[in-house]
Amino acid sequence: MISVPGYELATVLREGRSTVILRALRSLDHRPVIIKTFRREHPSLRDIARLRHEHAVLTRFDDDGVLRTLDFVVTGSRAALVLEDFAGESLRESIPPGGFPVADFLELAPRIVRALAVVHAAGVLHKDIKPDNIIADPGLRRVALADFSIASVLAEERSAAASPEVLEGSLAYLSPEQTGRMNRPVDYRTDYYSLGATFYELLTGVLPFRSTDPLELVHAHVARLPVAPAAYDPAIPEPLSQLVLRLMAKNAEARYQSSAGLLADLERMRVLWQANGHIEPFALGQDDRSEHFLLPAALYGREHAAEALLAAFERACAGGNELLLLAGPGGIGKSALVREIHRPMVRHRGYFISGKFDQFGRDTPYSALAQALRELVLRILGEPESRLIAWRQTLQDALGSNARVVLDVVPDLERLLGPQPPIPELPSTESANRFHGTLRALIRAFADERHPVAIFLDDLQWSDLATLKLIEALVGDPELPHLLWIGAYRDNEVPPDHPLERTHAALKAAGAAVSRRTLPPLTQAEVARMIADTLRCSAAEAAALAALVHGRSEGNPFFVRTYLHSLHEQGVLQFDRARASWTWDMVRVEQAAIPEDVVDLVARRIATLPATTRTMVRAAACIGGRFDLHLLARIAGTTPAAALTRLWGAVEAGLVRPLGDDYKYLGEAPHAVLFEFAHDRIQQGAHALIAAEDRPRLHLEIGRLLLADPDAASADAALFAVANHFTHAAALLVD
């Protein structure tokens, strides 16, 4: 029996998988309210944290466009979010068979857009726009958005390619970038895609994509075009149909860029419809100008390399096993190129997994491969129970009695297989052979014609010898089909005698399928295209700026992007509201304080952060490219919540980003809450800010904290990390 102290519960409005929404009266004054609480008497800590997060986001608003929060009640194990009740119902209850008449839709749609504009103006991404989460009063005069349980206060997020069953949001309305199968960030324009899918349903009465197969729905959002609403129902005017399709463009750059532009088009259609009963075609988006400074996620100058990458993946799908090496200096765009493989992955139901070697942990064996395999196991753990049973049997058959051999590398595998019996000790050579054989069996079990696997290992210039030996043994093995290995490395840090070069030569000599591509710098014309797309101007207008940026950056994409960010932060690139366009003064551009080296440029960006944030970023850089917030908090001598507050400036600046959404539920997440530097050049820049005499002390402190962690006693990888930090602090070791 559900009860919330201080409230008289009345009727159940909706029940979800874990939550229930009820109408109630506040005992104090008999005010009608909506209560969102849990079906179970003892919800998980994460469920409570999610509800608390929703309450925190809602406190940012006091507007009719957002359902207001009145209270957050915690009693024992029960938590409840109390919301205003203005006698509204979700639009799900209001959609007529066949959809709303055009006249009604054109009255309703602008109200929804204005509500969404309120959300975006507060710096919030809703991430779950759909009819169920749009509340309207009986006359459709007031429209308010509800359910902010997965909302984000970050300007950009990255979605992981998780199992469709555990993706955040509602699958039928999910933007392509929210699926994690696009090389694109999630920003405010993701809500426009979901809004487009919602408009589609409000107009036609059906969803744009319909399937009972979750992965088929993901593929549809990523790669298929919906039937135009006007083709589905000829009564829908063509311009209105095109407006919906524009909202649902696969790439965010092709959608509406502002609520003002969208509202202007809707208002013009409403006026034309009321006056004439039809809408003459006109150019959409004439008033659509974005004040957001957003660098496009598209790749420039990488068409041929992308074709080679996709061709290699198609060969893997057909049964191949090959290695593609991508070479070039740091920031040239190797990692961004590799992630273009996400789209064809969906069509082939394949798995893309990745791991990154760390410049401060290069002696940890199999570190990047362990990251990649752990990512795959966690994704499988999110699949439906029927698939888990099948995977469990497949892996047990493949690994047999040797499963424990690989648990040190992939500890999450035990959650799938259950406790494993001990294995007999062997001499070192036989033990190494057993390990390689078991790891080979594990990879073979994952990759087959039903789900080919691409394994991306980044920063091979910092790889350990054990991983390179394993790659040498496995690449080209005809008994390991449907497998693509992709390795990226900085060729300016790989001399001829580097172990990676020896591995490449050995594979070539053995006749293995191995190829190498070196990515060139961007041309001045390609830099001009990037700037034109960023500032919404023509390439000719961007030519002078592009020439200067290209000259200083030498065409390095990361340097170009960091340079443009710095110009914007210094106020050199500004949005002129009167002219509705971006403006800049070439004299100020030339005078801007921009160093010639990208690491120095990143260091200057970090130096503009608050002192407490700089301290956290420097400590994080010593931990590694990826770091746990709990460890960072212990280094800083504070709580994880306080550490997150101090780090947040770097997150907002795009220098550091969270891995997953555990950071939202920090108080209820005792396990690792992971962050990563957005690029290893940023980590380098942060590390460069640490005085040389202070670095050993920091590494010693991190090593001791890791050694004191009870998990380190049983995890080989943790012990290698401890040893690596002590190596950097060797001069300070006295015991």
XYZ file of C-alpha atoms in Angstrom:
735
model
C 0.000 0.000 0.000
C 1.492 3.326 -1.082
C 1.322 6.217 1.380
C 3.050 9.593 1.486
C 2.912 11.531 4.779
C 1.050 14.819 4.452
C -0.871 13.789 1.337
C -4.155 11.995 0.710
C -3.675 9.766 -2.310
C -6.599 9.555 -4.718
C -6.303 7.994 -8.188
C -3.517 6.323 -10.135
C -2.778 8.172 -13.374
C -0.009 6.023 -14.803
C 2.253 3.156 -13.835
C 5.723 2.665 -15.272
C 8.222 -0.162 -14.794
C 9.381 1.213 -11.444
C 7.304 4.364 -10.795
C 3.673 5.230 -10.240
C 2.050 8.646 -10.769
C -0.985 9.537 -8.673
C -3.372 12.395 -8.069
C -3.554 13.490 -4.434
C -4.578 16.265 -2.066
C -2.129 18.050 0.219
C -3.480 17.557 3.737
C -2.432 21.040 4.858
C -4.640 22.989 2.449
C -6.353 20.374 0.241
C -4.427 21.612 -2.765
C -4.559 19.138 -5.690
C -1.122 17.754 -6.503
C 0.545 15.078 -8.601
C 2.791 12.608 -6.797
C 5.490 10.563 -8.491
C 6.794 7.735 -6.363
C 7.796 4.079 -6.597
C 5.733 0.970 -7.013
C 7.975 -1.007 -4.678
C 8.156 -0.250 -0.985
C 11.964 -0.472 -1.065
C 13.209 1.101 -4.304
C 16.886 0.957 -5.218
C 19.191 3.786 -4.169
C 19.653 4.622 -7.845
C 15.888 4.991 -8.334
C 15.723 7.413 -5.411
C 18.722 9.321 -6.755
C 17.063 9.636 -10.163
C 13.936 11.103 -8.544
C 16.081 13.484 -6.504
C 17.884 14.510 -9.710
C 14.535 15.257 -11.374
C 13.523 17.448 -8.431
C 16.845 19.331 -8.598
C 16.404 20.015 -12.329
C 12.799 21.189 -11.869
C 13.820 23.731 -9.221
C 15.487 25.676 -12.063
C 12.059 26.592 -13.449
C 9.087 28.699 -12.437
C 7.180 28.865 -15.701
C 3.872 27.524 -16.993
C 5.817 25.687 -19.692
C 7.267 23.253 -17.122
C 5.336 21.251 -14.518
C 6.403 22.876 -11.240
C 7.841 20.908 -8.352
C 6.340 21.634 -4.918
C 8.199 19.264 -2.617
C 10.487 16.256 -2.350
C 9.476 13.906 0.476
C 11.682 11.180 1.927
C 10.252 8.948 4.639
C 12.196 5.824 5.512
C 12.783 3.966 2.250
C 9.989 5.850 0.473
C 10.683 8.928 -1.671
C 8.115 11.018 -3.538
C 8.249 13.969 -5.901
C 5.315 16.352 -5.440
C 4.237 18.326 -8.523
C 1.564 20.892 -9.281
C -1.760 19.690 -10.686
C -3.450 22.065 -13.121
C -6.068 19.479 -14.158
C -4.040 18.550 -17.240
C -3.636 15.224 -18.982
C -0.801 13.914 -21.126
C -1.212 14.394 -24.864
C -1.100 10.611 -25.130
C -4.703 10.651 -23.899
C -5.741 13.378 -26.358
C -4.460 12.200 -29.753
C -7.516 11.474 -31.939
C -7.491 8.421 -34.239
C -5.693 9.593 -37.351
C -4.108 12.548 -35.524
C -5.130 16.129 -34.788
C -6.770 18.219 -37.520
C -4.287 20.638 -39.060
C -5.953 23.703 -37.507
C -5.804 22.191 -33.995
C -2.207 21.071 -34.485
C -1.136 24.564 -35.553
C -2.644 25.968 -32.335
C -1.047 23.304 -30.144
C 2.438 22.951 -31.673
C 3.694 26.506 -30.915
C 2.761 26.056 -27.249
C 4.899 22.901 -27.098
C 7.811 24.676 -28.800
C 7.598 27.617 -26.360
C 7.684 25.203 -23.422
C 10.764 23.520 -24.876
C 12.359 26.939 -25.424
C 11.972 27.622 -21.679
C 13.808 24.372 -20.923
C 16.666 25.120 -23.313
C 16.977 28.722 -22.088
C 17.711 27.306 -18.623
C 20.556 25.206 -20.031
C 18.671 21.908 -19.732
C 18.333 19.093 -22.273
C 15.091 17.190 -21.713
C 16.117 14.049 -23.663
C 12.685 12.384 -23.497
C 10.206 14.520 -25.456
C 7.106 12.481 -26.351
C 3.300 12.829 -26.013
C 3.351 11.109 -22.606
C 5.578 13.860 -21.205
C 3.573 16.806 -22.563
C 0.750 17.839 -20.217
C -2.130 19.986 -21.485
C -5.298 21.315 -19.890
C -8.667 20.317 -21.426
C -8.742 23.327 -23.783
C -5.095 22.803 -24.837
C -4.394 26.375 -23.705
C -1.661 25.564 -21.191
C 1.012 23.080 -22.228
C 3.748 21.980 -19.818
C 6.644 19.542 -20.121
C 7.020 16.814 -17.512
C 9.352 13.917 -16.563
C 12.864 15.334 -16.280
C 14.269 12.111 -14.824
C 16.999 11.764 -17.477
C 17.409 15.479 -18.230
C 20.923 16.875 -18.457
C 22.380 20.240 -17.502
C 25.378 19.727 -19.796
C 25.523 21.559 -23.114
C 26.779 18.342 -24.739
C 26.809 14.681 -23.798
C 28.108 11.520 -25.438
C 25.807 8.494 -25.517
C 27.408 5.062 -25.335
C 26.309 2.382 -27.785
C 24.450 0.384 -25.146
C 21.921 -2.371 -25.693
C 18.667 -0.813 -26.996
C 16.876 -2.125 -23.916
C 18.914 0.086 -21.576
C 19.292 3.244 -23.660
C 18.160 6.436 -21.934
C 14.939 7.821 -23.365
C 12.014 6.286 -25.242
C 13.094 4.223 -28.228
C 10.285 5.307 -30.555
C 11.296 9.002 -30.212
C 15.064 8.657 -29.744
C 17.386 10.891 -31.766
C 20.113 9.153 -33.805
C 22.849 10.547 -31.558
C 21.070 9.294 -28.418
C 21.401 5.725 -29.719
C 25.192 5.934 -29.344
C 25.477 4.675 -32.933
C 26.432 8.057 -34.395
C 29.710 9.901 -34.179
C 27.802 12.902 -32.854
C 27.297 14.512 -29.430
C 23.899 14.920 -27.793
C 22.993 18.610 -27.489
C 19.813 20.710 -27.383
C 18.996 19.734 -30.973
C 18.390 16.150 -29.862
C 15.120 17.419 -28.347
C 14.124 18.798 -31.775
C 14.387 15.307 -33.286
C 12.182 13.831 -30.553
C 9.830 16.786 -31.025
C 9.679 15.944 -34.735
C 8.748 12.342 -33.957
C 6.100 13.666 -31.549
C 4.706 16.078 -34.161
C 4.606 13.197 -36.641
C 2.433 11.192 -34.266
C 0.215 14.165 -33.362
C -0.445 14.790 -37.071
C -0.848 11.221 -38.325
C -1.816 9.215 -35.258
C 1.085 6.799 -35.899
C 4.794 6.728 -35.073
C 7.361 7.525 -37.773
C 9.022 4.127 -37.271
C 7.204 1.034 -36.047
C 8.893 -2.254 -35.097
C 8.834 -4.764 -32.266
C 12.593 -5.304 -32.705
C 14.492 -2.717 -30.600
C 17.628 -2.912 -32.765
C 15.522 -2.416 -35.897
C 14.122 0.771 -34.354
C 17.655 1.974 -33.583
C 18.657 1.282 -37.197
C 15.607 3.196 -38.445
C 16.488 6.290 -36.412
C 20.104 6.154 -37.580
C 19.690 5.253 -41.254
C 16.109 5.247 -42.553
C 13.933 8.158 -43.666
C 10.348 8.137 -42.389
C 7.455 8.229 -44.821
C 6.601 11.911 -45.225
C 3.501 12.843 -43.187
C 1.916 14.288 -46.361
C 2.476 10.970 -48.153
C 0.886 9.149 -45.243
C -2.066 11.560 -45.092
C -2.617 13.876 -48.119
C -4.670 16.228 -45.923
C -1.429 17.364 -44.252
C 0.007 20.389 -46.118
C 3.369 19.769 -47.775
C 5.191 22.623 -45.955
C 4.037 21.248 -42.581
C 5.172 17.783 -43.637
C 8.589 19.186 -44.581
C 8.827 20.995 -41.230
C 8.408 17.682 -39.403
C 11.016 15.990 -41.611
C 13.431 18.888 -41.020
C 13.097 18.357 -37.273
C 13.843 14.657 -37.811
C 16.981 15.134 -39.921
C 19.630 12.513 -39.086
C 22.368 15.121 -38.584
C 21.681 17.810 -35.991
C 23.165 20.482 -38.283
C 20.307 19.881 -40.774
C 17.547 20.324 -38.164
C 16.134 23.587 -36.890
C 18.804 25.390 -34.885
C 16.535 27.559 -32.729
C 13.051 27.601 -31.264
C 12.629 31.108 -32.723
C 13.143 29.820 -36.256
C 10.753 26.919 -35.691
C 8.102 29.170 -34.134
C 8.360 31.638 -37.008
C 7.608 28.892 -39.539
C 4.736 27.463 -37.472
C 3.194 30.917 -37.030
C 3.400 31.623 -40.757
C 1.666 28.311 -41.469
C -1.039 29.030 -38.888
C -1.786 32.441 -40.438
C -1.890 31.012 -43.973
C -4.117 28.115 -42.916
C -6.576 30.380 -41.111
C -6.718 32.788 -44.059
C -6.841 30.330 -46.953
C -7.436 26.801 -45.658
C -4.159 25.750 -47.266
C -0.443 26.567 -46.986
C 1.525 27.666 -50.013
C 5.099 26.282 -50.126
C 7.820 28.602 -48.789
C 11.485 28.263 -47.815
C 11.688 26.915 -44.281
C 14.105 28.279 -41.715
C 14.382 31.832 -43.037
C 14.429 33.140 -39.448
C 16.376 30.214 -38.025
C 19.594 31.510 -36.448
C 21.400 29.863 -33.570
C 23.225 31.863 -30.922
C 24.917 28.680 -29.682
C 28.590 28.356 -30.524
C 28.695 24.738 -31.716
C 31.527 23.261 -33.712
C 30.129 20.795 -36.261
C 30.698 17.111 -35.531
C 31.119 16.343 -39.242
C 34.505 15.193 -40.518
C 36.387 17.285 -43.075
C 38.924 15.990 -45.578
C 38.569 12.371 -44.501
C 36.375 10.965 -47.277
C 38.959 8.536 -48.720
C 40.100 7.319 -45.300
C 36.471 6.783 -44.274
C 35.855 4.717 -47.411
C 38.875 2.532 -46.613
C 37.673 2.047 -43.038
C 34.139 1.074 -44.075
C 35.491 -1.284 -46.747
C 37.644 -3.018 -44.118
C 34.585 -3.429 -41.895
C 32.560 -4.907 -44.759
C 35.340 -7.465 -45.314
C 35.194 -8.345 -41.612
C 31.419 -8.808 -41.891
C 32.061 -11.216 -44.770
C 34.399 -13.298 -42.605
C 37.707 -11.438 -42.605
C 40.166 -10.800 -39.784
C 42.419 -7.839 -40.459
C 44.239 -4.922 -38.881
C 43.892 -1.327 -40.105
C 46.437 1.112 -38.679
C 45.721 4.846 -38.695
C 48.768 7.060 -38.294
C 49.186 10.781 -37.746
C 50.146 13.307 -35.072
C 47.981 13.952 -32.028
C 44.758 15.781 -32.864
C 44.743 14.840 -36.559
C 41.325 13.160 -36.152
C 42.100 9.433 -35.986
C 39.615 8.621 -33.211
C 36.864 10.765 -34.750
C 37.309 8.955 -38.071
C 37.107 5.515 -36.472
C 33.791 6.319 -34.824
C 32.212 6.804 -38.254
C 31.942 3.021 -38.244
C 28.990 3.206 -35.848
C 26.311 3.587 -38.527
C 27.080 0.431 -40.562
C 27.508 -1.405 -37.259
C 23.775 -1.070 -36.620
C 22.861 -2.540 -39.990
C 25.098 -5.578 -39.375
C 24.097 -5.855 -35.680
C 27.767 -5.711 -34.856
C 29.697 -4.601 -31.807
C 32.138 -1.695 -31.792
C 34.346 -1.676 -28.698
C 37.289 0.530 -27.869
C 40.132 0.949 -25.427
C 42.809 3.580 -25.027
C 46.389 3.224 -23.870
C 47.478 5.805 -21.308
C 50.703 7.777 -21.441
C 51.129 7.370 -17.672
C 50.233 3.673 -17.586
C 52.011 2.217 -20.591
C 53.447 -0.709 -18.634
C 50.057 -2.117 -17.636
C 49.571 -5.232 -19.805
C 46.456 -5.482 -21.992
C 45.041 -2.231 -20.510
C 43.323 -0.965 -23.675
C 42.116 -4.429 -24.720
C 40.744 -4.965 -21.212
C 38.797 -1.680 -21.494
C 37.352 -2.781 -24.834
C 36.321 -6.263 -23.676
C 34.830 -4.878 -20.462
C 32.758 -2.465 -22.574
C 31.421 -5.412 -24.594
C 30.597 -7.509 -21.514
C 28.747 -4.579 -19.882
C 26.723 -4.082 -23.066
C 25.797 -7.771 -23.127
C 24.778 -7.592 -19.455
C 22.210 -4.973 -20.495
C 20.522 -7.294 -22.995
C 17.243 -9.167 -22.293
C 17.334 -12.279 -20.117
C 16.810 -14.606 -23.086
C 19.933 -13.215 -24.756
C 21.889 -13.424 -21.487
C 21.091 -17.125 -21.203
C 22.295 -17.706 -24.767
C 25.487 -15.702 -24.172
C 26.173 -17.542 -20.922
C 25.996 -20.886 -22.695
C 28.137 -19.700 -25.623
C 30.867 -18.374 -23.347
C 30.838 -21.405 -21.069
C 31.260 -23.670 -24.088
C 34.085 -21.488 -25.425
C 36.052 -21.020 -22.190
C 35.371 -24.304 -20.429
C 37.295 -24.727 -17.189
C 39.695 -21.880 -18.033
C 37.253 -18.980 -17.590
C 39.004 -17.774 -14.431
C 42.139 -17.133 -16.516
C 40.611 -14.002 -18.094
C 38.705 -12.671 -15.057
C 41.654 -10.475 -14.034
C 41.426 -8.757 -17.418
C 37.605 -8.741 -17.676
C 36.295 -9.030 -14.079
C 32.698 -8.205 -15.137
C 32.625 -11.535 -16.978
C 31.992 -13.204 -13.608
C 28.630 -11.378 -13.389
C 27.642 -13.157 -16.581
C 29.168 -16.594 -15.945
C 28.909 -16.781 -12.168
C 31.712 -17.789 -9.747
C 34.472 -19.763 -11.457
C 36.532 -22.585 -9.913
C 40.248 -22.071 -9.317
C 42.687 -23.194 -11.992
C 45.926 -25.124 -11.519
C 49.158 -23.148 -11.477
C 51.491 -23.672 -14.429
C 55.070 -22.627 -15.224
C 55.285 -19.131 -16.714
C 55.497 -20.136 -20.392
C 52.600 -22.604 -20.171
C 50.609 -20.081 -18.127
C 51.114 -17.400 -20.796
C 50.079 -19.843 -23.536
C 46.950 -20.782 -21.586
C 46.080 -17.118 -21.133
C 46.510 -16.333 -24.830
C 44.478 -19.377 -25.810
C 41.644 -18.465 -23.438
C 41.603 -14.829 -24.554
C 41.527 -16.018 -28.176
C 38.569 -18.294 -27.351
C 36.776 -15.380 -25.667
C 37.175 -13.105 -28.714
C 36.148 -15.920 -31.047
C 32.966 -16.439 -29.005
C 32.072 -12.755 -29.320
C 32.674 -12.349 -33.082
C 30.585 -14.297 -35.597
C 28.473 -13.695 -38.695
C 25.461 -12.673 -36.574
C 27.436 -9.947 -34.795
C 30.859 -9.016 -36.242
C 33.192 -7.167 -33.880
C 35.421 -4.131 -34.456
C 38.076 -3.615 -31.750
C 39.579 -0.119 -31.684
C 42.818 0.338 -29.732
C 43.817 3.995 -29.500
C 47.251 5.505 -28.812
C 49.248 2.420 -29.764
C 52.423 4.486 -29.368
C 51.945 3.877 -25.624
C 51.000 0.196 -25.934
C 52.579 -2.532 -23.852
C 54.554 -5.367 -25.415
C 52.085 -8.041 -24.253
C 49.225 -6.473 -26.220
C 51.334 -6.165 -29.370
C 52.378 -9.812 -29.093
C 48.731 -10.808 -28.734
C 47.746 -8.758 -31.810
C 50.584 -10.405 -33.743
C 49.222 -13.823 -32.771
C 45.540 -13.116 -33.498
C 45.398 -10.835 -36.554
C 44.905 -12.842 -39.713
C 44.033 -16.048 -37.836
C 41.553 -17.794 -40.209
C 39.828 -19.367 -37.210
C 38.942 -15.892 -35.885
C 36.581 -14.589 -38.603
C 34.280 -11.535 -38.569
C 36.843 -9.424 -36.731
C 38.325 -6.018 -37.510
C 41.210 -4.632 -35.481
C 41.746 -0.877 -35.735
C 44.818 0.723 -34.217
C 45.581 4.435 -34.060
C 48.934 5.933 -33.148
C 51.018 9.097 -33.348
C 53.558 8.333 -36.038
C 55.837 11.141 -34.831
C 56.256 9.190 -31.561
C 56.911 5.791 -33.179
C 60.538 5.500 -34.361
C 61.623 2.621 -36.653
C 62.729 0.500 -33.677
C 59.413 0.906 -31.795
C 57.730 -2.447 -30.923
C 54.679 -1.393 -32.966
C 56.834 -1.187 -36.106
C 58.243 -4.649 -35.377
C 54.701 -5.993 -34.944
C 53.631 -4.429 -38.247
C 56.646 -5.931 -40.052
C 56.025 -9.380 -38.542
C 52.358 -9.347 -39.622
C 53.295 -8.302 -43.155
C 55.940 -11.042 -43.339
C 53.370 -13.620 -42.173
C 50.955 -12.571 -44.919
C 48.338 -11.257 -42.499
C 45.751 -8.741 -43.723
C 47.238 -5.505 -42.434
C 47.113 -2.026 -43.938
C 48.158 1.443 -42.858
C 46.833 4.925 -43.636
C 48.388 8.218 -42.622
C 45.936 11.073 -42.149
C 47.095 14.384 -43.639
C 46.460 17.858 -42.196
C 43.368 19.726 -43.342
C 43.727 21.998 -46.341
C 42.885 25.679 -46.057
C 39.679 25.049 -48.032
C 38.626 22.341 -45.556
C 39.292 24.660 -42.615
C 37.174 27.293 -44.384
C 34.312 24.795 -44.698
C 34.515 23.970 -40.988
C 34.483 27.652 -40.022
C 31.632 28.406 -42.438
C 29.552 25.569 -40.952
C 30.327 26.754 -37.410
C 29.561 30.425 -37.983
C 26.742 29.857 -40.518
C 28.352 31.907 -43.249
C 29.739 31.233 -46.716
C 33.215 29.804 -47.307
C 34.108 33.068 -49.056
C 33.147 35.089 -45.958
C 35.253 32.728 -43.818
C 38.270 32.771 -46.188
C 40.415 35.370 -44.385
C 39.742 33.851 -40.956
C 40.403 30.369 -42.348
C 43.744 31.444 -43.820
C 44.930 32.735 -40.449
C 43.618 29.739 -38.491
C 45.090 27.287 -41.007
C 48.464 28.996 -40.856
C 48.676 28.903 -37.070
C 47.235 25.386 -36.666
C 49.023 23.823 -39.654
C 45.711 22.171 -40.487
C 45.545 20.043 -37.320
C 41.784 19.550 -36.689
C 42.053 19.496 -32.888
C 44.170 22.666 -32.933
C 41.663 24.323 -35.309
C 38.735 23.462 -33.040
C 40.580 24.497 -29.864
C 41.670 27.737 -31.554
C 38.064 28.582 -32.506
C 36.869 27.771 -28.968
C 39.529 30.091 -27.563
C 38.522 32.917 -29.929
C 34.916 32.529 -28.813
C 35.847 32.454 -25.121
C 37.881 35.640 -25.586
C 34.869 37.345 -27.183
C 36.536 37.667 -30.595
C 33.792 35.586 -32.228
C 30.433 37.096 -31.243
C 26.814 36.623 -32.222
C 25.241 39.911 -33.342
C 21.534 39.706 -32.482
C 20.670 42.770 -34.568
C 22.188 41.228 -37.681
C 21.300 37.658 -36.606
C 24.757 36.453 -37.589
C 28.218 35.733 -36.199
C 30.760 38.535 -36.484
C 34.494 38.918 -35.955
C 37.165 41.539 -36.426
C 40.295 40.243 -38.198
C 42.468 42.756 -36.339
C 41.284 41.325 -33.003
C 41.720 37.777 -34.328
C 45.344 38.515 -35.214
C 45.928 40.135 -31.810
C 44.291 37.315 -29.804
C 46.558 35.607 -27.303
C 46.976 32.293 -29.082
C 50.206 30.301 -28.564
C 51.735 28.325 -31.427
C 51.668 24.962 -29.620
C 48.350 23.152 -29.067
C 49.350 21.895 -25.601
C 50.158 25.472 -24.573
C 46.814 26.583 -26.039
C 44.966 23.946 -24.014
C 46.968 24.906 -20.912
C 45.868 28.530 -21.377
C 42.218 27.455 -21.618
C 42.620 25.468 -18.398
C 44.344 28.454 -16.761
C 41.167 30.523 -17.227
C 39.203 28.117 -14.988
C 38.680 28.837 -11.277
C 41.645 27.897 -9.076
C 39.815 24.997 -7.394
C 38.878 23.572 -10.820
C 42.465 23.857 -12.060
C 43.660 21.937 -9.007
C 41.207 19.114 -9.704
C 42.081 18.971 -13.403
C 45.811 18.780 -12.681
C 45.312 15.944 -10.193
C 43.041 14.130 -12.662
C 45.732 14.411 -15.345
C 48.124 12.505 -13.073
C 45.597 9.694 -12.599
C 45.207 9.128 -16.333
C 43.084 9.750 -19.396
C 40.171 8.190 -17.506
C 39.733 8.720 -13.793
C 37.356 7.820 -10.984
C 35.763 10.741 -9.161
C 36.042 8.916 -5.822
C 39.829 8.615 -6.221
C 40.048 12.266 -7.255
C 38.072 13.228 -4.137
C 40.450 11.276 -1.913
C 43.453 13.033 -3.476
C 41.768 16.392 -2.839
C 40.792 15.370 0.694
C 37.116 16.034 0.113
C 33.831 14.297 -0.674
C 32.903 13.072 -4.169
C 30.076 15.648 -4.298
C 32.474 18.485 -3.474
C 35.012 17.129 -5.965
C 32.330 17.132 -8.673
C 31.430 20.738 -7.850
C 35.071 21.803 -8.196
C 35.536 19.801 -11.414
C 32.309 21.030 -13.006
C 33.852 24.104 -14.646
C 36.083 21.820 -16.722
C 33.057 19.708 -17.667
C 31.108 22.775 -18.799
C 34.134 23.947 -20.804
C 34.166 20.622 -22.664
C 37.636 19.703 -21.370
C 36.444 16.772 -19.270
C 33.336 14.650 -19.815
C 31.494 12.017 -17.779
C 31.367 8.400 -18.905
C 27.742 7.424 -18.398
C 25.264 9.147 -16.114
C 26.453 7.953 -12.695
C 27.587 11.509 -11.918
C 23.917 12.552 -11.727
C 23.270 10.072 -8.931
C 26.502 10.572 -7.039
C 25.157 10.143 -3.523
C 23.829 6.718 -4.401
C 26.754 5.456 -6.499
C 29.453 3.934 -4.264
C 31.034 2.294 -7.322
C 33.330 4.081 -9.751
C 32.023 7.320 -11.269
C 34.203 7.688 -14.330
C 35.238 10.775 -16.266
C 37.679 11.195 -19.120
C 39.603 13.995 -20.743
C 37.934 14.918 -24.024
C 41.294 14.487 -25.775
C 44.695 13.266 -24.620
C 46.127 16.653 -25.655
C 43.940 18.179 -22.927
C 45.372 15.733 -20.412
C 48.861 16.701 -21.596
C 48.026 20.381 -21.226
C 46.728 19.843 -17.690
C 49.767 17.774 -16.745
C 52.058 20.484 -18.131
C 50.560 22.939 -15.625
C 51.935 20.909 -12.706
C 55.315 22.172 -11.558
C 57.964 19.534 -12.314
C 58.950 19.307 -8.641
C 55.330 18.609 -7.624
C 54.644 15.735 -10.032
C 56.466 12.970 -8.085
C 54.571 13.903 -4.908
C 51.216 13.667 -6.689
C 52.071 10.315 -8.257
C 53.252 8.983 -4.893
C 49.989 10.056 -3.248
C 47.898 8.438 -6.000
C 49.932 5.232 -5.805
C 49.472 4.999 -2.022
C 45.731 5.671 -2.274
C 45.359 2.951 -4.903
C 47.416 0.537 -2.815
C 45.183 1.187 0.192
C 42.105 0.323 -1.894
C 40.990 -3.229 -0.959
C 40.187 -3.922 -4.626
C 43.836 -3.356 -5.567
C 44.881 -6.391 -3.560
C 43.001 -8.696 -5.927
C 43.249 -6.897 -9.255
C 46.411 -7.259 -11.322
C 45.606 -4.138 -13.367
C 45.365 -2.056 -10.181
C 48.737 -3.344 -8.988
C 50.339 -2.411 -12.306
C 48.824 1.077 -11.954
C 50.226 1.360 -8.411
C 53.676 0.297 -9.596
C 53.512 2.797 -12.457
C 52.711 5.702 -10.111
C 55.519 4.647 -7.748
C 57.902 4.584 -10.719
C 57.076 8.241 -11.437
C 57.768 8.959 -7.739
C 60.869 6.780 -7.371
C 62.987 9.548 -5.849
C 60.507 9.935 -2.980
C 60.234 6.251 -2.031
C 61.879 5.590 1.321
C 60.211 2.331 2.434
